[in-house]
Short mmCIF file of C-alpha atoms and ligand atoms in Angstrom, two decimals:
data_model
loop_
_atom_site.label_atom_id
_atom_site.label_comp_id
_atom_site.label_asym_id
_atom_site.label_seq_id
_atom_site.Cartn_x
_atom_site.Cartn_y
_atom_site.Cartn_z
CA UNK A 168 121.17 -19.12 -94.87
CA UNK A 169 117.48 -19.69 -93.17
CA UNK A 170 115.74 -17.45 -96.09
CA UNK A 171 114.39 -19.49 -98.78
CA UNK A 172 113.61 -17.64 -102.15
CA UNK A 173 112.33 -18.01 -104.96
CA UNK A 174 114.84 -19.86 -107.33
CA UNK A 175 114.56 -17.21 -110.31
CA UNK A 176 114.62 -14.00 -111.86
CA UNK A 177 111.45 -12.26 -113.43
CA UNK A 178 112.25 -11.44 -116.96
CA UNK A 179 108.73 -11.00 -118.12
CA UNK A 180 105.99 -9.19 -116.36
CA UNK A 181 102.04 -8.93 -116.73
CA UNK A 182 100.00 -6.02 -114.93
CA UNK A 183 97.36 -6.89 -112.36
CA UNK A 184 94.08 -4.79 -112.53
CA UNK A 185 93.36 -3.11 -109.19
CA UNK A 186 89.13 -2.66 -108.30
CA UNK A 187 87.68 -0.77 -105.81
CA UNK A 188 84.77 -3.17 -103.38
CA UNK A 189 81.73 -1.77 -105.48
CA UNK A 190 83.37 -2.33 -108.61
CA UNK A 191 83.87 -5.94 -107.10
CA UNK A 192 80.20 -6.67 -106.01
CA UNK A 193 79.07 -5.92 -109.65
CA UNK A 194 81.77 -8.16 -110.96
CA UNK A 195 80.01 -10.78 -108.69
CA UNK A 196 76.71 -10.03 -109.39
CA UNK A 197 77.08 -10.39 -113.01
CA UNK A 198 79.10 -13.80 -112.94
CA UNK A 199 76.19 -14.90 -110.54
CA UNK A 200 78.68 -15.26 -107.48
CA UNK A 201 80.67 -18.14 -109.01
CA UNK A 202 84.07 -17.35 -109.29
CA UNK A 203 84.34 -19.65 -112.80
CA UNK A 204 81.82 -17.08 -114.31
CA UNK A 205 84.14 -13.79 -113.34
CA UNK A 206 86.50 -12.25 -116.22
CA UNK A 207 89.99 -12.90 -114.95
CA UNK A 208 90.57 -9.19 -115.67
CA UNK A 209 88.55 -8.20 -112.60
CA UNK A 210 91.02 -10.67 -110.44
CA UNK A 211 93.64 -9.11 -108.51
CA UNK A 212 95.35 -12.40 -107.21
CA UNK A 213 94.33 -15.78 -109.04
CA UNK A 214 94.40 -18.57 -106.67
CA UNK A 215 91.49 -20.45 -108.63
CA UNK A 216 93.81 -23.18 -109.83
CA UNK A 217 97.56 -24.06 -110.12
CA UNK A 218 96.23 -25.91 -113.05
CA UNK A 219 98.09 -24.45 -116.44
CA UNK A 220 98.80 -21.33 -114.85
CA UNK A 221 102.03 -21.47 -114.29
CA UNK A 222 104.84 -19.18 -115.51
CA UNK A 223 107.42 -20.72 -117.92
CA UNK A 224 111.05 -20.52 -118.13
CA UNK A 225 113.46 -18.95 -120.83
CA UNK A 226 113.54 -22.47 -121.80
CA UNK A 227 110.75 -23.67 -122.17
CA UNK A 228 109.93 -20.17 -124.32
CA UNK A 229 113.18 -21.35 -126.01
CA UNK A 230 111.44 -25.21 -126.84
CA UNK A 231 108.38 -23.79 -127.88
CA UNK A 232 110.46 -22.15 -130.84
CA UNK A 233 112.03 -25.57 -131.75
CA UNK A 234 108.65 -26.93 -131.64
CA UNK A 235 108.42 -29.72 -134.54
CA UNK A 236 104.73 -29.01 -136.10
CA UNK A 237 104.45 -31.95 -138.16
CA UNK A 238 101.54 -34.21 -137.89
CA UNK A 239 102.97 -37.41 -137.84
CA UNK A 240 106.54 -38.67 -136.16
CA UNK A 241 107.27 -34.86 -134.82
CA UNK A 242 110.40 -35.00 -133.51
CA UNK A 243 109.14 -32.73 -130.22
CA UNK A 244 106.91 -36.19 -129.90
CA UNK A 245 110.23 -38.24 -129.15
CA UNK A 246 111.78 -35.79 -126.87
CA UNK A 247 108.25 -35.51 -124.61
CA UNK A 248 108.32 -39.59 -125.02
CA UNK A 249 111.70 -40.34 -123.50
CA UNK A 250 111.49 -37.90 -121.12
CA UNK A 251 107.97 -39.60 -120.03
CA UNK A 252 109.59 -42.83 -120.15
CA UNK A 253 112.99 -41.86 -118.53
CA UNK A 254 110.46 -40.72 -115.39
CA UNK A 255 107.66 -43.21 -115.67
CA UNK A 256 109.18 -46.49 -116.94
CA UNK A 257 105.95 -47.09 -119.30
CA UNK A 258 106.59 -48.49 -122.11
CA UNK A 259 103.38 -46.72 -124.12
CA UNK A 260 102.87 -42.81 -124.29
CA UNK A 261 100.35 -40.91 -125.51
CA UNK A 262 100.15 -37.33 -125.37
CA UNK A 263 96.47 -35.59 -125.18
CA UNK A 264 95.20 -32.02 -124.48
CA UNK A 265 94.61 -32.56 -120.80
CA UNK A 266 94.50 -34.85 -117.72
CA UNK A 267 90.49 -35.46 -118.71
CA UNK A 268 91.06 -36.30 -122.06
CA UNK A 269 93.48 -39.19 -120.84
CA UNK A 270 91.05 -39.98 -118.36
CA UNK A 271 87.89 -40.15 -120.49
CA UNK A 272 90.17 -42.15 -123.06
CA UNK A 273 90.90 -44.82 -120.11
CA UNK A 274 87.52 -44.69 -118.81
CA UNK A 275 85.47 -45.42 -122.17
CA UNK A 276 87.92 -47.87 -122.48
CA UNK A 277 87.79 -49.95 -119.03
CA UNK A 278 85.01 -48.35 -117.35
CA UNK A 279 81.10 -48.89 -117.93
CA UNK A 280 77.84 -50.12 -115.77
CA UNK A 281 79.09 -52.66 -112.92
CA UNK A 282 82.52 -51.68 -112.65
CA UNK A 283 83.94 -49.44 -109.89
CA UNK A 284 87.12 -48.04 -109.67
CA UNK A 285 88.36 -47.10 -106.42
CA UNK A 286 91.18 -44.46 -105.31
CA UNK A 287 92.08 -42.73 -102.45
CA UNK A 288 89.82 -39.55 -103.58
CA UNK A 289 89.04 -39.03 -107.18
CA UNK A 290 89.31 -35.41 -108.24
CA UNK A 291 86.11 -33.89 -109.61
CA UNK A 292 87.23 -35.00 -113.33
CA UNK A 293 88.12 -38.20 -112.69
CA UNK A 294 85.07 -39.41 -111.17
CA UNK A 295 82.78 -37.73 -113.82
CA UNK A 296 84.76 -39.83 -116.10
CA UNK A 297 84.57 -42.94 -114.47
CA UNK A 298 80.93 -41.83 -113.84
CA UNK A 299 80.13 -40.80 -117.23
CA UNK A 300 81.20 -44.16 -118.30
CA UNK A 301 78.65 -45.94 -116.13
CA UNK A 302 80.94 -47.12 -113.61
CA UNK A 303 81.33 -46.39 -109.96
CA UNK A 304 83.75 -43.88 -108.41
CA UNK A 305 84.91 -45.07 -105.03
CA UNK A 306 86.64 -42.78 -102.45
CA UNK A 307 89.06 -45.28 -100.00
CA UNK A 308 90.60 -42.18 -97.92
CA UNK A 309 92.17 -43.08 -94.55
CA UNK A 310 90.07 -41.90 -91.34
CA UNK A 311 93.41 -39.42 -90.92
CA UNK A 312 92.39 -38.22 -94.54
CA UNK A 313 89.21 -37.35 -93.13
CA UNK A 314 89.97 -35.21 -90.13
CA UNK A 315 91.02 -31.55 -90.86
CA UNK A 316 92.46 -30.48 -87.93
CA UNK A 317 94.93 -33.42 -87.83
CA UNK A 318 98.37 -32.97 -88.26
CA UNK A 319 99.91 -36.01 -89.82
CA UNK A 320 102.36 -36.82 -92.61
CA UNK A 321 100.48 -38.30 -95.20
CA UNK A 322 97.22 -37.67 -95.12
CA UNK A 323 96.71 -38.19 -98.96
CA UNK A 324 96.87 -42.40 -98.23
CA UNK A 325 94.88 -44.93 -99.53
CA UNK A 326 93.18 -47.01 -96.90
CA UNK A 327 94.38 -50.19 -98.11
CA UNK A 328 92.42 -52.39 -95.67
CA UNK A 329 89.10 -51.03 -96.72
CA UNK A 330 90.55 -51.28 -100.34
CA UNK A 331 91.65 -54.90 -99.72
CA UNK A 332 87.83 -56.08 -98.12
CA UNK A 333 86.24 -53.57 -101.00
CA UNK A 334 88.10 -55.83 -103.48
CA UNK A 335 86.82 -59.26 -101.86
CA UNK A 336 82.99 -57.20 -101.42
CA UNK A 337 82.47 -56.33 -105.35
CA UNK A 338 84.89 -59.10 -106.73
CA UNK A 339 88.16 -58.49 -108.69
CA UNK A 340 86.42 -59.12 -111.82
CA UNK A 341 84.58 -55.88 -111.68
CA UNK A 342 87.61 -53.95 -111.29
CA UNK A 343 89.02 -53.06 -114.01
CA UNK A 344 91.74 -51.19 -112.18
CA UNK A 345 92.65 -49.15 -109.10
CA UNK A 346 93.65 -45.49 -108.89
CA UNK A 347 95.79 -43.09 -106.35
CA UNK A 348 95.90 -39.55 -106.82
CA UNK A 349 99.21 -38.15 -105.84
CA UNK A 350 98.82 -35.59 -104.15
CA UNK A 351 94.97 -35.75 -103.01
CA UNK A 352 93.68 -32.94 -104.16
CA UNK A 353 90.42 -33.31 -103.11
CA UNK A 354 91.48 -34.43 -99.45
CA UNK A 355 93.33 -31.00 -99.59
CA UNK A 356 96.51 -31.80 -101.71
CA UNK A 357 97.76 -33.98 -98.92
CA UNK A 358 100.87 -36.38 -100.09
CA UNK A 359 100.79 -40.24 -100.64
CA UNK A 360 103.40 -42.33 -98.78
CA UNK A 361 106.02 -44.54 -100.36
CA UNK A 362 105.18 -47.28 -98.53
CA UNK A 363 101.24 -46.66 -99.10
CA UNK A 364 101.95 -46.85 -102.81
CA UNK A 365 103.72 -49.94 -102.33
CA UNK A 366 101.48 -51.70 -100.04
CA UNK A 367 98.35 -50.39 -102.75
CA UNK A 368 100.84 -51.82 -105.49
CA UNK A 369 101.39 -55.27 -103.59
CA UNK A 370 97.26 -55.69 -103.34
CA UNK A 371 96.17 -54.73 -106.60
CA UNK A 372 99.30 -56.85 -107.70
CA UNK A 373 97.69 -60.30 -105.55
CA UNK A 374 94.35 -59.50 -107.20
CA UNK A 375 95.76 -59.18 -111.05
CA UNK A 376 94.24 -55.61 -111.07
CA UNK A 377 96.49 -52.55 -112.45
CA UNK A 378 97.18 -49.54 -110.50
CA UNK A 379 97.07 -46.17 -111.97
CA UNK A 380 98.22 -43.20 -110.66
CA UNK A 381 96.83 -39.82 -111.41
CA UNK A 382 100.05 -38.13 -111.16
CA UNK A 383 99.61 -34.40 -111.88
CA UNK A 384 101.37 -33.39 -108.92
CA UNK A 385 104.09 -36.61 -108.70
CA UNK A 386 107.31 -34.20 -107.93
CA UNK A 387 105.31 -32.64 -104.75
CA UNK A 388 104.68 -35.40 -103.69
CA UNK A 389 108.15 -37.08 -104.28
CA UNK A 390 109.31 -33.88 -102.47
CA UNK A 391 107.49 -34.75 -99.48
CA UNK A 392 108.25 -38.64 -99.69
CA UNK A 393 112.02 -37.14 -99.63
CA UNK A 394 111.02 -34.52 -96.04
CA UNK A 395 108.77 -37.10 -94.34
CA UNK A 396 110.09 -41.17 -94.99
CA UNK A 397 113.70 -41.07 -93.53
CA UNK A 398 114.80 -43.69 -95.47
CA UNK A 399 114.31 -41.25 -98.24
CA UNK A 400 115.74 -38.16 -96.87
CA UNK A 401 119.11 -38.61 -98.92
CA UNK A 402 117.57 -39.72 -102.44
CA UNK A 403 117.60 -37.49 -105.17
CA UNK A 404 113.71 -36.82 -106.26
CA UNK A 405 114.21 -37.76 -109.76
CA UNK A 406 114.94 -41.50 -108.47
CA UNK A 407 112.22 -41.07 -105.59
CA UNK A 408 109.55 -40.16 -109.10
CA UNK A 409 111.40 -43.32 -110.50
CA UNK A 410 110.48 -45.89 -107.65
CA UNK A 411 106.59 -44.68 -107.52
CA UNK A 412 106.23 -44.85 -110.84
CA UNK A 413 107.50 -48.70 -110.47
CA UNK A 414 104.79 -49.50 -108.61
CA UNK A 415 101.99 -48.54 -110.72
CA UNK A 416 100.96 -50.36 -114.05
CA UNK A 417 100.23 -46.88 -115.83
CA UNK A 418 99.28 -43.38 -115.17
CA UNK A 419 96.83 -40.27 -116.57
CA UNK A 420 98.85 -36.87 -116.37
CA UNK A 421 97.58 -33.19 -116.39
CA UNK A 422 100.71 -31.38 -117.58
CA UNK A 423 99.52 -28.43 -116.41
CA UNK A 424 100.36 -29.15 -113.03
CA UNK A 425 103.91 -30.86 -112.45
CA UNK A 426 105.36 -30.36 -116.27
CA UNK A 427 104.98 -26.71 -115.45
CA UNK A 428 102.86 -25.68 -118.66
CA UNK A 429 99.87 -24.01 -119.77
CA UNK A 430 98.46 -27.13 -121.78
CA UNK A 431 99.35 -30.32 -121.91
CA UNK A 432 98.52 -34.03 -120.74
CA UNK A 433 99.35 -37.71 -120.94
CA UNK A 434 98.38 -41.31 -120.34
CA UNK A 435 101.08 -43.43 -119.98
CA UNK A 436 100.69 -47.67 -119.59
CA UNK A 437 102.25 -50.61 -120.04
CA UNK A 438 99.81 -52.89 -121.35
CA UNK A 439 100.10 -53.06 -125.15
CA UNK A 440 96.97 -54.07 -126.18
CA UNK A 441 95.22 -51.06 -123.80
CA UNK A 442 97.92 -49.05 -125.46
CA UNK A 443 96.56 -49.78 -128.82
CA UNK A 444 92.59 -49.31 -127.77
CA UNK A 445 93.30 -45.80 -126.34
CA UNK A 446 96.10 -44.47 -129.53
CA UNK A 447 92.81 -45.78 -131.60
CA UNK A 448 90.20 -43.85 -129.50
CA UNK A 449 92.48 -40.86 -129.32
CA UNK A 450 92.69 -40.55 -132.86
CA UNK A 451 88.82 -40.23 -132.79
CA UNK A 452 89.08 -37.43 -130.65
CA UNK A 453 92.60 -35.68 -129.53
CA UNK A 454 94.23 -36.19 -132.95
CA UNK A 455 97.59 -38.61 -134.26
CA UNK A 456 99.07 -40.27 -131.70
CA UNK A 457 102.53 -38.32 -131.77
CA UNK A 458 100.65 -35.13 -131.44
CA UNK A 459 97.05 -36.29 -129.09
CA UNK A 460 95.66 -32.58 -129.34
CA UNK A 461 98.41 -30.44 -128.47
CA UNK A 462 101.06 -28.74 -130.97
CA UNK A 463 104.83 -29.86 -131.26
CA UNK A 464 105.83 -26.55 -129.09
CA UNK A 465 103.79 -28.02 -126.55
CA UNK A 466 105.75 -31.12 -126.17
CA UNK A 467 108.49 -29.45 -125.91
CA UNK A 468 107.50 -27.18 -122.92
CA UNK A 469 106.37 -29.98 -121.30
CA UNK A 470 109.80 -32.54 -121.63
CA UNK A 471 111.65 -29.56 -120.08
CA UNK A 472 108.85 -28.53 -117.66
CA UNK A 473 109.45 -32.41 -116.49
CA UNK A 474 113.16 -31.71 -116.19
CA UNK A 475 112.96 -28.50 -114.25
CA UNK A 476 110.43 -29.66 -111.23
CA UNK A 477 112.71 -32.31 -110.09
CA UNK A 478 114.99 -28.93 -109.13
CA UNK A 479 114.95 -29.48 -105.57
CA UNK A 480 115.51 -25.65 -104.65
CA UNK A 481 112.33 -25.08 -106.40
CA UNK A 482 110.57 -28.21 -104.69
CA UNK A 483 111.52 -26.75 -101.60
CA UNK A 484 110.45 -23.26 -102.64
CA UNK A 485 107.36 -24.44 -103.78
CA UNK A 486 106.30 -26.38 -100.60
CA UNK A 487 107.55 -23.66 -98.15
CA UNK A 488 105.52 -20.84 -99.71
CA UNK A 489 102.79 -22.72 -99.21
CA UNK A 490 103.60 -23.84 -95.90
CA UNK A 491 104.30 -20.26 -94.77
CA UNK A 492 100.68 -18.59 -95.91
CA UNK A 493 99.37 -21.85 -93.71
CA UNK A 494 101.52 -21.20 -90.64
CA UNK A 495 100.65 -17.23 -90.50
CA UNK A 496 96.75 -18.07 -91.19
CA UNK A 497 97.33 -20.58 -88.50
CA UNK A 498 98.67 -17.78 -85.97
CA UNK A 499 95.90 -15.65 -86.44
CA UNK A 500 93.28 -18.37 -85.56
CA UNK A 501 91.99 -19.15 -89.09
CA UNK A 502 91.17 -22.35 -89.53
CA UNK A 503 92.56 -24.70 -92.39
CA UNK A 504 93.53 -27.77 -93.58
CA UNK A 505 95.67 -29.15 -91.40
CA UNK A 506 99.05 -29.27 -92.19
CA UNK A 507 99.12 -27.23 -95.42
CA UNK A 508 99.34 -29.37 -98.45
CA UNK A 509 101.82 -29.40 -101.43
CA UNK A 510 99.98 -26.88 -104.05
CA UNK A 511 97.00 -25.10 -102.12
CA UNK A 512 96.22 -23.95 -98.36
CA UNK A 513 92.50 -25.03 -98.07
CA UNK A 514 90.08 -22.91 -95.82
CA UNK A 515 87.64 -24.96 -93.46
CA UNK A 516 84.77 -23.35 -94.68
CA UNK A 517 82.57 -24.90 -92.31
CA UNK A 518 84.33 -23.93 -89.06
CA UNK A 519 85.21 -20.97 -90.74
CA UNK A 520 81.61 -20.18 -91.09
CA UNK A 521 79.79 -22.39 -88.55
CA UNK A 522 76.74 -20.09 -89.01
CA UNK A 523 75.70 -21.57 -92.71
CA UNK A 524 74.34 -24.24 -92.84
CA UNK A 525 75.95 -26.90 -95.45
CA UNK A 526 72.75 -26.46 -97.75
CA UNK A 527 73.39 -22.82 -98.18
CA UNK A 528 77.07 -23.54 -99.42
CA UNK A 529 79.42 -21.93 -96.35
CA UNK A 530 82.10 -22.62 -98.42
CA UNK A 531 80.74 -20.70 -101.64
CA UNK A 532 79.98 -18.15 -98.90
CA UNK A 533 84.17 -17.58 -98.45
CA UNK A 534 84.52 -17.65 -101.97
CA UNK A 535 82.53 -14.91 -102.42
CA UNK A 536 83.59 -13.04 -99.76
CA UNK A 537 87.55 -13.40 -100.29
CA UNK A 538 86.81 -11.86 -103.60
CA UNK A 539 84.24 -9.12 -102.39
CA UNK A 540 86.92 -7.97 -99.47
CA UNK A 541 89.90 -8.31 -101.62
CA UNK A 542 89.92 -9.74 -105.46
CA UNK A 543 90.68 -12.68 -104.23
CA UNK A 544 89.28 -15.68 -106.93
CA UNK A 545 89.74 -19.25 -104.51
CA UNK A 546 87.27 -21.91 -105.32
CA UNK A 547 84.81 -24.33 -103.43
CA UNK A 548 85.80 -28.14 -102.50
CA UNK A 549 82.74 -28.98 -100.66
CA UNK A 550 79.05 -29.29 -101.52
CA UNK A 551 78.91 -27.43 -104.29
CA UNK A 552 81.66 -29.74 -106.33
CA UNK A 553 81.10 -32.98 -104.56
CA UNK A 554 77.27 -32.54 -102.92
CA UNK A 555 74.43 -34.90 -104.55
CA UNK A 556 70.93 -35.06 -104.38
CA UNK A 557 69.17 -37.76 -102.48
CA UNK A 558 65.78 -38.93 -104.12
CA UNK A 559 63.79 -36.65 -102.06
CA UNK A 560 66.15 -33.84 -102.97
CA UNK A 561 67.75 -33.07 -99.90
CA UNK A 562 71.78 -32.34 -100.27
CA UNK A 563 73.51 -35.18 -99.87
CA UNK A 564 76.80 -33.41 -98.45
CA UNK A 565 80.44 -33.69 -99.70
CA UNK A 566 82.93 -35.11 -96.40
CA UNK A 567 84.29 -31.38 -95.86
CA UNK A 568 83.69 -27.91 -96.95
CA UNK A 569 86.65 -26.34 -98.22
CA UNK A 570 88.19 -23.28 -99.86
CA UNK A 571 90.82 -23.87 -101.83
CA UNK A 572 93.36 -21.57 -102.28
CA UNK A 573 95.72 -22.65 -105.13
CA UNK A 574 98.84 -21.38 -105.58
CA UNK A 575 99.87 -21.29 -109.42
CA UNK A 576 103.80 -22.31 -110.02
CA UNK A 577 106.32 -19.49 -110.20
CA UNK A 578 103.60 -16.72 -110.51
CA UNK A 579 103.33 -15.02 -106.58
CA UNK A 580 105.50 -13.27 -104.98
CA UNK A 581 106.06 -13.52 -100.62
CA UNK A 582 104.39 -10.17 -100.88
CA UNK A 583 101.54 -11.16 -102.97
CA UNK A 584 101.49 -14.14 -100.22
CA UNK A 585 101.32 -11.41 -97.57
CA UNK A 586 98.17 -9.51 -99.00
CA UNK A 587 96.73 -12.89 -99.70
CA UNK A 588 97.17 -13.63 -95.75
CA UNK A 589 95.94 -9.89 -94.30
CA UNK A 590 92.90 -10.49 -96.88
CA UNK A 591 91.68 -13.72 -95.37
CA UNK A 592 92.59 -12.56 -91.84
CA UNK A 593 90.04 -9.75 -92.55
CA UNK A 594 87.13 -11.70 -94.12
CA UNK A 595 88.03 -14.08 -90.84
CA UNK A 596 86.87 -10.81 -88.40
CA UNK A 597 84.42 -10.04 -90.35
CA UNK A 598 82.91 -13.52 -90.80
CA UNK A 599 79.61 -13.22 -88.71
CA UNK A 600 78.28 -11.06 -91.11
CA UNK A 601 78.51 -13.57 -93.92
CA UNK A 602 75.85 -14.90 -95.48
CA UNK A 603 74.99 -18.23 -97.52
CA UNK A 604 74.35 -18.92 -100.95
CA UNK A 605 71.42 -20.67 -102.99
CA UNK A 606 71.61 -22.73 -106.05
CA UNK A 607 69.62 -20.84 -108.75
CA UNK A 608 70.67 -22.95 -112.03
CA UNK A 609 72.92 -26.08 -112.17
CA UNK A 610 74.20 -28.54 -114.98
CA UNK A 611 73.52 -32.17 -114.01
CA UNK A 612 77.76 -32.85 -113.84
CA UNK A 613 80.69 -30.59 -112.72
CA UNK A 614 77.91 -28.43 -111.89
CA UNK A 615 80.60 -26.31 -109.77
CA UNK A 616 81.91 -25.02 -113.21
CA UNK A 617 78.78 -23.09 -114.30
CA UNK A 618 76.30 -22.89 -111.55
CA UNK A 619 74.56 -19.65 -110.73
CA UNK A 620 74.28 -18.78 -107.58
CA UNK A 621 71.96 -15.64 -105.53
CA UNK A 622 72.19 -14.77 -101.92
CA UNK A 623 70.18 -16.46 -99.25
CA UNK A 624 68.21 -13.12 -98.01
C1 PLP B 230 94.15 -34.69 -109.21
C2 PLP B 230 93.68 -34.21 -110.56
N1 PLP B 230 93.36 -35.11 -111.51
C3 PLP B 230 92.95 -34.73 -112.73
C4 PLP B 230 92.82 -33.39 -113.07
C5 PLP B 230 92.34 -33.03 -114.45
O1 PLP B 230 93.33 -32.40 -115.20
P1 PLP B 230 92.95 -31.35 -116.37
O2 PLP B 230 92.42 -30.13 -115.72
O3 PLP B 230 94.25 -31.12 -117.09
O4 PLP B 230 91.94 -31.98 -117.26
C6 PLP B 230 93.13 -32.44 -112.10
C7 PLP B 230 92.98 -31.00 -112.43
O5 PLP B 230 92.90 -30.12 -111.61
C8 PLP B 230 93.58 -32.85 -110.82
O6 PLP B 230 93.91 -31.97 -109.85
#
């Protein structure tokens, strides 16, 4: 059969709150037209993350009432442990709350002022970590990673010879280790080739400095190593998750991507004496080592969350949904990220909206509008998240201006897909009358999360 569905049955079901437009424009008025600042009770569809908004299975429901709640040596610890190490082949695991609390472990740890840690795009955590630490967050994209309207395979690569010459620039000494984000979410969830892990792997390997992976989204990726490298094509994913992994040295984990949960994180290494430094640090701040800020149930959903995304009907599921709102947007003219990546469809906010100008946000602009036209909450990857301020204060802007539209796992329907499309086909013919946005009140980092915003009149 042609038809792919979705690989379950809904057993449980939550209502969604239906608005009228007005009701919606005082909705954004009050949150200050940032979608972060809305009550999720005014959304109709939530595309603002697939980050820990995913729906669970009977299972994992099931392992959250064999959780083991005790402190120390929980036995829910040693199942989310092997299963970590069954996938990752690290040696050291330690659980924490989130992806960022791994990361800000690692980064206190290795980071500080001279060091710079490059990656083929850090997410907007991961370089306020590496930031926050004093360091230097360097994006190492390829040029392909760059262009939009390209359609390529892997889009998410490092460029490894402006990593290689970046490593001989700065000096191997002040690298205390290199990351890849699998997928790139910031370069618009694009996938990482094999054979770009391995040639990043074989540098940082020549140089004596450790790769990391941030691997939130490993199994879409693995799923796309398995579509797009033939020599792939017949290898089951879990092994495909098995020979990245190989290449890296260690890795920081949000759970609430790729284990399928609502909470959850890791960082996983090899290096014994790191290992020690972080379980120390993390007792400081996420709690005991077996437990790192989460509770025994937690471990539980997230060793059989691990299990159930190497499915490969739902890998394929979850790529062709996504691939489907990108090919119909794509038939009506609307123009995105091109080819749709493996957890979001991102808008090209600024031909979408050539109009704006970049310093009055074209890509908050959508955001507002998808949600004015149809309670639609997507969120800016532009100038808002990734924009800085040169010393004169002009915007210094981000490379694109995107609209993400996430898709969280096992939530949507195809028919919520299809209002979803009709939506941003309508706020598409209807786009000259947009309007940008100006900053009114900002925090100096992850400003995106809690800036206010008014209309540019
Ligand atoms: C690539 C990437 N790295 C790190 C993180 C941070 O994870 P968390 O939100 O669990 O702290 C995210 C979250 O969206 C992400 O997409």
């Amino acid at each position: 059969m042609k038809t792919i569905i979705e690989p379950f049955k809904i057993k449980s079901v939550e209502p969604i709150k239906f608005t009228t437009e007005s009701e919606r424009e005082e909705a954004l008025k009050r949150a200050f037209y940032n979608p972060f600042l809305l009550r999720a009770e005014d959304v109709l569809i939530d595309l603002l993350t697939d980050s820990g908004t995913a729906a669970m299975s009977a299972e994992q429901w099931a392992g959250m009432m064999r959780g083991d709640e005790s402190y120390a040596g929980a036995r829910s610890f040693f199942r989310f442990e092997s299963k970590v190490r069954e996938l990752t082949g690290f040696a050291f695991v330690i659980p924490t709350h989130q992806g960022r609390a791994a990361e800000r472990i690692l980064f206190s740890l290795v980071g500080g002022k001279g060091k710079y840690i490059p990656n083929n795009s850090h997410f907007d955590t991961t370089r306020a970590n590496v930031e926050f630490s004093g360091a230097e967050a360097v994006d190492l994209p390829t040029s392909e990673g760059n262009d939009p309207d390209l359609i390529a395979d892997f889009k998410g690569n490092m460029d490894t010879k402006a990593l290689e010459s970046f490593i001989l620039s700065v000096g191997r000494a002040n690298i205390p280790l290199c990351m890849m984000t699998i997928t790139n979410n910031s370069g618009g969830g694009q996938p990482v080739s094999m054979q770009n892990i391995r040639t990043t792997s074989d540098i940082c390997r020549r140089h004596g400095i450790p790769l990391f992976l941030d691997a939130c989204r490993f199994a879409e990726n693995a799923y796309f190593i398995k579509k797009r490298e033939p020599e792939y094509h017949a290898m089951p994913v879990k092994m495909i998750v098995q020979e990245m992994f190989s290449y890296a040295d260690g890795a920081t984990m949000s759970a609430k991507k790729d284990a399928i949960v609502n909470m959850g994180g890791f960082l996983a290494l090899n290096d014994a004496d790191l290992a020690t430094r972080a379980r120390n640090l993390s007792i400081v701040t996420e709690g005991f080592p077996t437990y790192g800020g989460l509770a025994g149930r937690d471990l539980e959903a997230i060793a059989q969350g691990l299990d159930e995304v190497l499915d490969d009907h739902y890998l394929q599921y979850r790529l062709r949904s996504i691939e489907y709102v990108g090919e119909r947007l794509t038939a009506a003219g609307v123009p995105i990220l091109q080819p749709p990546g493996g957890h979001a469809i991102y808008l090209n906010a600024r031909k979408f909206l050539p109009h704006i100008p970049i310093h009055q946000y074209p890509g908050q602009a959508l955001v507002v509008e998808l949600f004015r036209v149809g309670g639609i909450r997507s969120v800016e990857i532009g100038s808002v998240m990734f924009g800085k301020y040169a010393p004169d204060g002009t915007l210094i802007p981000a490379r694109m201006e995107l609209v993400r539209l996430a898709i969280p796992r096992r939530v949507y329907t195809q028919s919520h897909m299809d209002y979803v499309i009709e939506v941003v086909v309508e706020v598409y013919r209807r786009r000259e009358e947009i309007q940008g946005y100006r900053i009114t009140e900002e925090a100096p980092m992850l400003r995106h999360f809690t800036a206010k915003f008014a209309p540019v009149s």
